XYZ file of C-alpha atoms in Angstrom:
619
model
C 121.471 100.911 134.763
C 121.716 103.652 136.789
C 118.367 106.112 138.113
C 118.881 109.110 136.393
C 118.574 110.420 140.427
C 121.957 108.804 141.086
C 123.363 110.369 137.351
C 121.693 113.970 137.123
C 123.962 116.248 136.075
C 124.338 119.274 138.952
C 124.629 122.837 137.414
C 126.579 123.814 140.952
C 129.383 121.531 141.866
C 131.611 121.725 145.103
C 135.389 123.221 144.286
C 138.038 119.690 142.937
C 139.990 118.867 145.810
C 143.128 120.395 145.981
C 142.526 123.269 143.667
C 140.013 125.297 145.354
C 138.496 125.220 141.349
C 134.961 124.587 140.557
C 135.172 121.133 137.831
C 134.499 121.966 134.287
C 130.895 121.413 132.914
C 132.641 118.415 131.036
C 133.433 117.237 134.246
C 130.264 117.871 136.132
C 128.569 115.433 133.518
C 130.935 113.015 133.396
C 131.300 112.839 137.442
C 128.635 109.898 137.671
C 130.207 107.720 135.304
C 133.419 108.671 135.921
C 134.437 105.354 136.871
C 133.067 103.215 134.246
C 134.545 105.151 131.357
C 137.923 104.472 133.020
C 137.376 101.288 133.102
C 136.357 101.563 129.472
C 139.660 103.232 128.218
C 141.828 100.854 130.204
C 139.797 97.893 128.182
C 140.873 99.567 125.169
C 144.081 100.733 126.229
C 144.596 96.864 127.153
C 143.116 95.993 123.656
C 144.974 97.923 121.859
C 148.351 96.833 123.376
C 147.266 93.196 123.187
C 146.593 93.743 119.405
C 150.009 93.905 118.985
C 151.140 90.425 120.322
C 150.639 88.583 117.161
C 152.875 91.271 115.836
C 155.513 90.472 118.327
C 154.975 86.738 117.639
C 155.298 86.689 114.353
C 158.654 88.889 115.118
C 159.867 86.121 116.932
C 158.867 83.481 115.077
C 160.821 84.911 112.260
C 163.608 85.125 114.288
C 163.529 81.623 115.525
C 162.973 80.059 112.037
C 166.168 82.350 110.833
C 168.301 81.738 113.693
C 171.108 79.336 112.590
C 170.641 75.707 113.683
C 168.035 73.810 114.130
C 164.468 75.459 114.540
C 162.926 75.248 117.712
C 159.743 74.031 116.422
C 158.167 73.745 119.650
C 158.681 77.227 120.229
C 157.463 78.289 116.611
C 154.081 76.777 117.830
C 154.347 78.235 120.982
C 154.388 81.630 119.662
C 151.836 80.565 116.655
C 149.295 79.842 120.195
C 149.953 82.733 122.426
C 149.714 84.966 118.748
C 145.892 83.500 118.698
C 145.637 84.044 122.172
C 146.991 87.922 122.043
C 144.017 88.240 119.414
C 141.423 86.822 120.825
C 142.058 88.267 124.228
C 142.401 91.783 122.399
C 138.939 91.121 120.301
C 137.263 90.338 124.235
C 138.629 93.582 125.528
C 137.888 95.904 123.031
C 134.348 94.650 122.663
C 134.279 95.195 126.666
C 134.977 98.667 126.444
C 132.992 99.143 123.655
C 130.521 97.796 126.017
C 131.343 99.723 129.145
C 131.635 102.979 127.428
C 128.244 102.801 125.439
C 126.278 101.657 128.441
C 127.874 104.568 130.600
C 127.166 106.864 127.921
C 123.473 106.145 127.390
C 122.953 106.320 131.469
C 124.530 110.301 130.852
C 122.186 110.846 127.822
C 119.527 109.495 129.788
C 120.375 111.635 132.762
C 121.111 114.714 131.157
C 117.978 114.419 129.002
C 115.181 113.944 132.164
C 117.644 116.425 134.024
C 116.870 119.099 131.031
C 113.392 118.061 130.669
C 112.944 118.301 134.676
C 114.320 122.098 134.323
C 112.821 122.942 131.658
C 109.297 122.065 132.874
C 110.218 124.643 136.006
C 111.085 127.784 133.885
C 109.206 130.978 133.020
C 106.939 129.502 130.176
C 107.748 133.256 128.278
C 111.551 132.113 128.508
C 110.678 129.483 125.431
C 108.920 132.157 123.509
C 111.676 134.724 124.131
C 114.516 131.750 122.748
C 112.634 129.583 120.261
C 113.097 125.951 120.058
C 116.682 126.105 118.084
C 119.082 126.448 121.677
C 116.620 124.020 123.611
C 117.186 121.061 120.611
C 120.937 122.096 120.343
C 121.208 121.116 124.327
C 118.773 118.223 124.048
C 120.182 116.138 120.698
C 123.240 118.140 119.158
C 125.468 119.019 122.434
C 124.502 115.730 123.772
C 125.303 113.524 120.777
C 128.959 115.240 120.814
C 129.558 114.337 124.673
C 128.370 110.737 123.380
C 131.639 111.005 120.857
C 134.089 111.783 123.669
C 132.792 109.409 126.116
C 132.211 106.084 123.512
C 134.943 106.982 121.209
C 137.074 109.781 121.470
C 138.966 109.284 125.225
C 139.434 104.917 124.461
C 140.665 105.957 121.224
C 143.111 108.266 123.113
C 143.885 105.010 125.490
C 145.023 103.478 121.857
C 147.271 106.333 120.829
C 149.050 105.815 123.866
C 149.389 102.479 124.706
C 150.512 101.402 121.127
C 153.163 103.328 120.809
C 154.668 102.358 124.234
C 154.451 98.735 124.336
C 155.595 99.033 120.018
C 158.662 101.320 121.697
C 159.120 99.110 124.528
C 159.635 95.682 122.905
C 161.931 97.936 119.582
C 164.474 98.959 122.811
C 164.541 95.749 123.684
C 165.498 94.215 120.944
C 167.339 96.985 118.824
C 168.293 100.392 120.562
C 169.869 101.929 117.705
C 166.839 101.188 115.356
C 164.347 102.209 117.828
C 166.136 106.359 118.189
C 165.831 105.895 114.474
C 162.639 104.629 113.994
C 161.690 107.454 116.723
C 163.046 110.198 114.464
C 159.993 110.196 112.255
C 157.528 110.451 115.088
C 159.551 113.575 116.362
C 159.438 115.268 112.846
C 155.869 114.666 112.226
C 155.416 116.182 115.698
C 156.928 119.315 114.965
C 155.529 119.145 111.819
C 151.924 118.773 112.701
C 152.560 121.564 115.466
C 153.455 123.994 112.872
C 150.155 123.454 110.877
C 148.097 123.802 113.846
C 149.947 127.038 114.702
C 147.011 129.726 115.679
C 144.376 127.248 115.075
C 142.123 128.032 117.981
C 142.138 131.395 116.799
C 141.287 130.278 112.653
C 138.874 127.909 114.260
C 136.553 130.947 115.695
C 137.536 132.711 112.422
C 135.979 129.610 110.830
C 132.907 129.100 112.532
C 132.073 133.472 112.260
C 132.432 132.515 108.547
C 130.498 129.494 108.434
C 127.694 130.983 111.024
C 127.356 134.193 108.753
C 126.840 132.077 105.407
C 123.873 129.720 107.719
C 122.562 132.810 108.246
C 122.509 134.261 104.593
C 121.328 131.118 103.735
C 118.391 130.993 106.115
C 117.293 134.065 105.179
C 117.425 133.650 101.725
C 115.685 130.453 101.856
C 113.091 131.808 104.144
C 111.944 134.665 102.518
C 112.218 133.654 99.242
C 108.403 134.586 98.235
C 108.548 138.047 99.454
C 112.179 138.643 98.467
C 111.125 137.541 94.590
C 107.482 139.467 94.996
C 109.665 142.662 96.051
C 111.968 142.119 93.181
C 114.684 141.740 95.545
C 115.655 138.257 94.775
C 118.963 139.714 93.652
C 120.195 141.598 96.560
C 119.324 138.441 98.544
C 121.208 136.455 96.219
C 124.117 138.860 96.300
C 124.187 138.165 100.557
C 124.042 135.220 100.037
C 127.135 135.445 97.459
C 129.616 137.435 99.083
C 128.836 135.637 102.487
C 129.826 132.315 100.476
C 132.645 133.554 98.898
C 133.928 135.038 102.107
C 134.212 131.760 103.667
C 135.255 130.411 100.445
C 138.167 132.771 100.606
C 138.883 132.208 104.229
C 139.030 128.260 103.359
C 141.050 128.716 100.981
C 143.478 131.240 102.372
C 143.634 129.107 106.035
C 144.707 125.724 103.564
C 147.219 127.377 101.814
C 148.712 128.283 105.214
C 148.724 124.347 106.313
C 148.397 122.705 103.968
C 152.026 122.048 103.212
C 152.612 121.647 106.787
C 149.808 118.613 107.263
C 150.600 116.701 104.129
C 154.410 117.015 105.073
C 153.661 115.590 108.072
C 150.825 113.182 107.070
C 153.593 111.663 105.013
C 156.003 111.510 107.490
C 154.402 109.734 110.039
C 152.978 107.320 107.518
C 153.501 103.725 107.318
C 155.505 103.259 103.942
C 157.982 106.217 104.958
C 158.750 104.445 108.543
C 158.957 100.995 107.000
C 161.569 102.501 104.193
C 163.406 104.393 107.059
C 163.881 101.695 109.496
C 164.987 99.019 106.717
C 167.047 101.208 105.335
C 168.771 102.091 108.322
C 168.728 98.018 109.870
C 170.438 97.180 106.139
C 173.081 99.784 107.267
C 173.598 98.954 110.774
C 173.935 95.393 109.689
C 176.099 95.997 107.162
C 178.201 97.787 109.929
C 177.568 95.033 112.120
C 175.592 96.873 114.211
C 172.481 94.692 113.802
C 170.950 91.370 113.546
C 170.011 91.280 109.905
C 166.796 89.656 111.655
C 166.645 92.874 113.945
C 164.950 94.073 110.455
C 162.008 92.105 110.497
C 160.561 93.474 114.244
C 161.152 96.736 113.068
C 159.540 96.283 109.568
C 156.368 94.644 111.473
C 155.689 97.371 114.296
C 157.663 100.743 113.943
C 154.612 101.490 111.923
C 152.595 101.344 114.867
C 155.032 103.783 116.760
C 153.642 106.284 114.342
C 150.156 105.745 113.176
C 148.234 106.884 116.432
C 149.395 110.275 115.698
C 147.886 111.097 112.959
C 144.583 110.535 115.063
C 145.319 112.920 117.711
C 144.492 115.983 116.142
C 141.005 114.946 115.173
C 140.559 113.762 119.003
C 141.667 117.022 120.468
C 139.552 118.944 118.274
C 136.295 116.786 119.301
C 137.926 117.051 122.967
C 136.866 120.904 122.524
C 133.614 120.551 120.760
C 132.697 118.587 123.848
C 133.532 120.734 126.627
C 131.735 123.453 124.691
C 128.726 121.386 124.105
C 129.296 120.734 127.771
C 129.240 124.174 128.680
C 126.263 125.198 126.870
C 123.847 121.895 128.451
C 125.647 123.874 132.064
C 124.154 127.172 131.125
C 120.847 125.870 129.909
C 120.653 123.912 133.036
C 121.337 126.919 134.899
C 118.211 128.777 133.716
C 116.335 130.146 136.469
C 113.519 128.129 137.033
C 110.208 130.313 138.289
C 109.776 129.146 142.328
C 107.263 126.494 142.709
C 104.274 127.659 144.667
C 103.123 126.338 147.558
C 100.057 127.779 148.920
C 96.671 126.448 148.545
C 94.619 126.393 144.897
C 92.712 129.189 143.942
C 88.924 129.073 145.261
C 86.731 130.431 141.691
C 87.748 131.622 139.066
C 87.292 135.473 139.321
C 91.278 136.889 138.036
C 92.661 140.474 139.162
C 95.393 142.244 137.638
C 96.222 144.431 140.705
C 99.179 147.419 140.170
C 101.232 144.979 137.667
C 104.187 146.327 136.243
C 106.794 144.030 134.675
C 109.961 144.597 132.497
C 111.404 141.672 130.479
C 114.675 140.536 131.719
C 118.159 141.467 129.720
C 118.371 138.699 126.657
C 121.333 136.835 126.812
C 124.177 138.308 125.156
C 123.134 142.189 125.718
C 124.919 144.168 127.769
C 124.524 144.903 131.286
C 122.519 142.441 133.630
C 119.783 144.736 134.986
C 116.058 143.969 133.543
C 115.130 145.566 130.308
C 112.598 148.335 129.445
C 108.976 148.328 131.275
C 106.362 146.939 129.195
C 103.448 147.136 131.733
C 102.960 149.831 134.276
C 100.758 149.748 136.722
C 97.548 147.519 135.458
C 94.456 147.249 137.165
C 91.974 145.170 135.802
C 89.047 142.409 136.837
C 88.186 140.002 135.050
C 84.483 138.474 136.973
C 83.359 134.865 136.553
C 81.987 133.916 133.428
C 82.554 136.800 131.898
C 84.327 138.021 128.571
C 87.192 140.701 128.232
C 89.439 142.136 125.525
C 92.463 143.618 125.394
C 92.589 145.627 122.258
C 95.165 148.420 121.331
C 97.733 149.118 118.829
C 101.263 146.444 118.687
C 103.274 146.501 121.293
C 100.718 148.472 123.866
C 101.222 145.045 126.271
C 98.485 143.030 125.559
C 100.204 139.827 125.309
C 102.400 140.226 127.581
C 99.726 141.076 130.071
C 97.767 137.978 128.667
C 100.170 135.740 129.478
C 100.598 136.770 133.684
C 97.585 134.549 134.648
C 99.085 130.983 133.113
C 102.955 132.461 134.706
C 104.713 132.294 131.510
C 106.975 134.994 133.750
C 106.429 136.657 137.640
C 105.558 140.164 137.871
C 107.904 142.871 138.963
C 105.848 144.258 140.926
C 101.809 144.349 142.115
C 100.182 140.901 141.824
C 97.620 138.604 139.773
C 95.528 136.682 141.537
C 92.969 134.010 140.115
C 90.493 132.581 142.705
C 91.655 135.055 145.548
C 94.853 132.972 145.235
C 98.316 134.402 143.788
C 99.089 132.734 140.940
C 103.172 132.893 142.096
C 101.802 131.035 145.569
C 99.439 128.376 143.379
C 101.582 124.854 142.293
C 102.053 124.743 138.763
C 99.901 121.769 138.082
C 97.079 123.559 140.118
C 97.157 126.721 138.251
C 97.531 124.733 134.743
C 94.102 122.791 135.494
C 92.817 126.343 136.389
C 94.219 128.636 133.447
C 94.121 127.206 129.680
C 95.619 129.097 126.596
C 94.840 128.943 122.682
C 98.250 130.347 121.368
C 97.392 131.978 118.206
C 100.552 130.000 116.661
C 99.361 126.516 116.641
C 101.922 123.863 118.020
C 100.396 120.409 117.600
C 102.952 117.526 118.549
C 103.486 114.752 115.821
C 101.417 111.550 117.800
C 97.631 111.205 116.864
C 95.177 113.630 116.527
C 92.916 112.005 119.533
C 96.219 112.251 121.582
C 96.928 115.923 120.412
C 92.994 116.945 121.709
C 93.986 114.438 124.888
C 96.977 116.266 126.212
C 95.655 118.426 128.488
C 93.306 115.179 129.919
C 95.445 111.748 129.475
C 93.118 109.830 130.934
C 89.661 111.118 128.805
C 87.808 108.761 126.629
C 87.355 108.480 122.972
C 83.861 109.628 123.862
C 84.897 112.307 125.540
C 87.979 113.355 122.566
C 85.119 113.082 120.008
C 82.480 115.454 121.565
C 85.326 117.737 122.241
C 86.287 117.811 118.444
C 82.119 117.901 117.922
C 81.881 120.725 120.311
C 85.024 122.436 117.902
C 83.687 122.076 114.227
C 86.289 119.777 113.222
C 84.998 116.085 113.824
C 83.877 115.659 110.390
C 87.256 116.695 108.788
C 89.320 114.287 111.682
C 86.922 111.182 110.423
C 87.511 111.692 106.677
C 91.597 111.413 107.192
C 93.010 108.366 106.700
C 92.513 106.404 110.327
C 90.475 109.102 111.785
C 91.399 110.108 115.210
C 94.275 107.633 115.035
C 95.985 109.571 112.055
C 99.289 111.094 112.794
C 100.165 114.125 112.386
C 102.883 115.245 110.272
C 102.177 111.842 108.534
C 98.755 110.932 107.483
C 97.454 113.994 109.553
C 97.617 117.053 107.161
C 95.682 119.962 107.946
C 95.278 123.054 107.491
C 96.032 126.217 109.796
C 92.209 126.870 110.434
C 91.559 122.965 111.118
C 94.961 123.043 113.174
C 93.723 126.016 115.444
C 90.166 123.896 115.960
C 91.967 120.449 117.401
C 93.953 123.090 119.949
C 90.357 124.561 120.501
C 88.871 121.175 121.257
C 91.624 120.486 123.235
C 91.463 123.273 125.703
C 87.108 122.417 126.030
C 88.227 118.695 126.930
C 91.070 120.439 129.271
C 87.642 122.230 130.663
C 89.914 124.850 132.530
C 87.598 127.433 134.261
C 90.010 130.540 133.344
C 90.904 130.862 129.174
C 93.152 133.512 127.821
C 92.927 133.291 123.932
C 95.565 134.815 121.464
C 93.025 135.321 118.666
C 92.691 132.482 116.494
C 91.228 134.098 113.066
C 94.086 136.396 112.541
C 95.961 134.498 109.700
C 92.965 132.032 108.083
C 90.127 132.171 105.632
C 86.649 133.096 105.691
C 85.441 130.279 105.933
C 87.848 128.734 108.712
C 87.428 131.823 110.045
C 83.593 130.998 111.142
C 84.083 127.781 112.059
C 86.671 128.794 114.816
C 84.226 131.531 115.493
C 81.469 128.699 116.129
C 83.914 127.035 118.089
C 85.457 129.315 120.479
C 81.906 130.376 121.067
C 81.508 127.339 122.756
C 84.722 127.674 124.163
C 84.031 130.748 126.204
C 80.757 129.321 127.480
C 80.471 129.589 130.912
C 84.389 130.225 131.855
C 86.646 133.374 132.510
C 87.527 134.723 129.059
C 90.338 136.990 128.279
C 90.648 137.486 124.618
C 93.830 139.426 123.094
C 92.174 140.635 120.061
C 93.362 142.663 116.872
C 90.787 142.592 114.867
C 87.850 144.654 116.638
C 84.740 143.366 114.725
C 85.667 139.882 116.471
C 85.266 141.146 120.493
C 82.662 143.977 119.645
C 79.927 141.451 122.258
C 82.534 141.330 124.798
C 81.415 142.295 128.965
C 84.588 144.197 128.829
C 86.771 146.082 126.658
C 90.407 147.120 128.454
C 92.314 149.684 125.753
C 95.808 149.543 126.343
C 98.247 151.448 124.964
C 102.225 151.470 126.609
C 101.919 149.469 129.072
C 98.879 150.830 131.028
C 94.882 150.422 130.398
C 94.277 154.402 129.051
C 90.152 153.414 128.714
C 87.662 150.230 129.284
C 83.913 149.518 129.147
C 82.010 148.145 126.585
C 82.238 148.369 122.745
C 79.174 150.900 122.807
C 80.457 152.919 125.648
C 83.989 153.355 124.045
C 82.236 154.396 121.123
C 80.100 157.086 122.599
C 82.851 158.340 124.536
C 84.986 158.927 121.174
C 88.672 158.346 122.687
C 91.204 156.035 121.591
C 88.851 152.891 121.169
C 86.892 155.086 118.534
C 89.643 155.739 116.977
C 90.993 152.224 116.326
C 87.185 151.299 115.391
C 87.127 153.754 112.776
C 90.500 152.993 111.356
C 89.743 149.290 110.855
C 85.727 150.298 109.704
C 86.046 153.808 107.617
C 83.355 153.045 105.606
C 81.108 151.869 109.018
C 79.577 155.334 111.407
C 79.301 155.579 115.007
C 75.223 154.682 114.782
C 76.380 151.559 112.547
C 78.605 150.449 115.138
C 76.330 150.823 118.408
C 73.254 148.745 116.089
C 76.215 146.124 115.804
C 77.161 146.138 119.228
C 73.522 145.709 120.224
C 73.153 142.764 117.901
C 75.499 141.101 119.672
C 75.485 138.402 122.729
C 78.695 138.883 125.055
C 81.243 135.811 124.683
C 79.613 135.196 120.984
C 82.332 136.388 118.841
C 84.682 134.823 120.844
């Protein structure tokens, strides 16, 4: 098997020679295996034209044993052996290029697969959270699986649909001329046939899939929101989407069949095996008749002007999945030509002390929207510290920045301008493995992956101990409820793994204290889970923030009131920042958030609360 080195798909390819053309995406992933699925269509090309030999023998056979005289026996057998031969020999080289082609294909899914997962692990971590999961797994399975149609089915299929017809037309001519142009008359009326039903149909195709693509997404929607569209009472406006999207396509469908229908049966029929077999022996009864024929001339034509025919009623299906490939094709190209973020080479940071210094950043343009500039700012010129072993917030109201600013230290995306820096060291000059070991995140939407829960705490340390997995989920608050599922820390998730949100968000928690990173940047966890989940996670990410660099995006200001820091932000840019008492006293826009999420709490009830608390506690 080939390295998937040797077989990588490249996303820039030098021009074909002669054309001064770059090669189709198709192309580029085909290029390493180029050869071999040659190989593999001439095996079935030669397969397919060997299948016909007992055909041909048995056409001569008959012609032998009605020949007047004696039979040549010894020739009958002949034929009988070389017929057995012709089959075997056509069995052997189809189930080589069935061989050849499925070997070749699984060294491209192979390649293509460690090629996207190479890429992928070198792009902007925000470029996942700005896509979702849907395009990734469309490249990765979907688009994949349909290149693995062309390559081990559709192109030696083609191979068939050619060489049948020629050697069947070859050995016709050679024994009747006149029945072969008529036997060929059906192939040419099915032809035009066929082309008149597929008249426009690249254009009804995209027509098709807009129909098809807006009932998904009616569907989707309906589906998804079913609770609050039924809550809201609008269960029937959803329903009536849902409806006319359906009956849109519905109409479409119907109107596009009506169109071709009569076309593709007409020529369906045509090309079919009883119509050519009535045509031909009609016509050899005439001709012989006429004395124009062998009356024996009948039986060769009876036995394989069939197979002039049959292959085409194949080729419009192989076309069609000829196109779904080169688009699948095109879209693994433009995933694989994501921008990955530069890989950093400088040295690793030296502490843990992080600085936000003049950072302004704008999101780039989303694929699809127009222009190709960057879009709107969404930070503008931070400046913030965060000191070792130390606690900060970023509270203000949605879309102010926080996350986005959150996520700069762990390079889910590069600044635009200014720098962050963590350890004196910026983070765009530290190697991605470095400055993962150095920055951990608890996402606020849990992600766990469906192996075992001791693997799921393990990820971010392969090589810790069970010891070390179970003090972790100690350290968490959720040991007790990992030992009472069904094989403890060996239960799967997804399978005999099922917990809840708040016990979800503790086995990420107990995976970032075994990860021990010295920098944390946590999306807060309570936001979405019950009171009493919602101390446990307290508990834990207490222990969490112990001793490490803590940046806390936080919504809910009861839960960062003990913090060192407190950074307001509000469109892009830090408008105030101290602590939860100063902010208070100073009455600005921190005081005014407070009060809107406590109205029944005063200013004097807040500062006794703030006092109460231990920085890092709520955390």
């Amino acid at each position: 098997m080939s390295t998937a080195q040797d077989t990588s798909p490249r996303t820039q390819a030098a021009p074909e020679p002669g054309t001064g053309r770059a090669p189709s995406p198709l192309g580029v992933l085909l290029e390493p295996i180029r050869g071999r699925v040659r190989a593999a269509v001439v095996l079935q090309g030669l397969a397919s034209a060997l299948g016909l030999v007992p055909l041909i023998c048995l056409a001569e056979a008959a012609a032998a044993l009605l020949a007047d005289g004696p039979t040549d026996t010894a020739l009958v057998w002949t034929l009988v052996a070389v017929a057995l031969a012709g089959a075997v020999a056509a069995l052997a080289a189809g189930t080589a290029s069935t061989l050849v082609g499925h070997l070749a294909d699984n060294d491209m899914q192979l390649s293509v697969r460690r090629a996207l997962a190479r890429h992928l692990g070198r792009v902007p971590l925000g470029w996942f959270s700005g896509r979702g999961s849907g395009r990734v797994k469309k490249a990765l399975h979907d688009d994949i699986e349909d290149v693995h149609s062309l390559v081990a089915h559709t192109l030696p299929d083609l191979a068939a649909v050619v060489a049948v017809p020629v050697v069947a037309l070859a050995y016709l001519a050679s024994v009747d001329w006149r029945l072969t142009l008529v036997a060929v008359l059906p192939v040419a009326a099915g032809v035009l046939l066929f082309a008149r039903a597929m008249a426009g149909s690249m254009k009804k195709m995209a027509e098709y899939a807009e129909a098809m693509g807006a009932v998904n997404t009616a569907a989707v929607e309906f589906v998804d929101g079913i609770q609050v569209v039924k809550h809201f009472g609008g269960h029937r406006r959803a329903h009536e989407r849902f409806t006319r999207a359906a009956d849109a396509f519905a109409d479409f469908f119907v109107s596009w069949s009506r169109a071709t229908t009569p076309a593709t049966v007409a020529s369906f029929l045509v090309l079919s095996a009883p119509t050519v077999t009535v045509t031909v022996v009609a016509a050899g009864a005439g001709f012989a008749a006429l004395g124009w024929s062998e009356p024996v001339s009948v039986v060769a034509f009876a036995l394989l002007a069939p197979a002039l025919c049959a292959p085409m009623n194949v080729i419009g299906s192989r076309v069609q999945q000829i196109q779904t490939a080169r688009a699948a094709a095109g879209r693994v190209r433009d995933l694989l030509a994501t921008p990955p973020l530069p890989e950093g080479s400088g040295g690793g940071p030296r502490g843990a002390r992080v600085v936000f210094d003049g950072v302004r950043f704008a999101y780039p343009a989303q694929d699809g929207a127009e222009g190709s500039g960057a879009g709107e700012e969404v930070l503008r010129g931070v400046d913030l510290v965060l000191e070792p072993g130390t606690v900060t917030a970023l509270v203000g109201p949605s879309g102010a920045g926080k996350t986005t600013l959150a996520t700069l230290p762990a390079r889910f995306a590069d600044v635009t301008a200014g720098a962050v820096t963590v350890g004196g060291a910026d983070v765009r000059d530290i190697p991605a493995e470095e400055l993962y070991r150095t920055v951990g995140f608890v996402f606020q939407d849990v992600r766990l992956l469906r192996e075992t829960v001791a693997d799921n705490i393990a990820m971010g340390r392969p090589g810790a101990t069970r010891e070390e997995v179970e003090e972790a989920a100690r350290a968490a608050r959720v040991a007790e409820r990992i030992e009472a599922l069904p094989r403890g820390y060996d239960s799967v998730v997804g399978e005999d793994a099922d917990l809840s949100g708040g016990e979800a968000q503790r086995v990420s928690i107990a995976r970032a204290l075994l990860a021990d990173t010295p920098v944390l940047v946590l999306d807060e966890a309570t936001a979405a889970v019950d009171p009493v989940s919602e101390a446990a996670i307290q508990d834990a990410l207490g222990e969490l923030a112990r001793g490490r660099t803590v940046l806390v995006i936080a919504h809910r200001l009861s839960t960062v009131a003990g913090a060192d820091l407190i950074a307001v932000m509000d469109e892009g840019s830090v408008v105030e920042r101290g602590t939860h008492g100063e902010l208070l006293a100073r009455g600005g826009r921190y005081a005014d958030l407070w009060r809107a999420q406590h109205p029944e709490a005063g200013d004097g009830d807040a500062h006794d609360g703030a006092a109460r608390d231990e920085p890092g506690e709520d955390q």
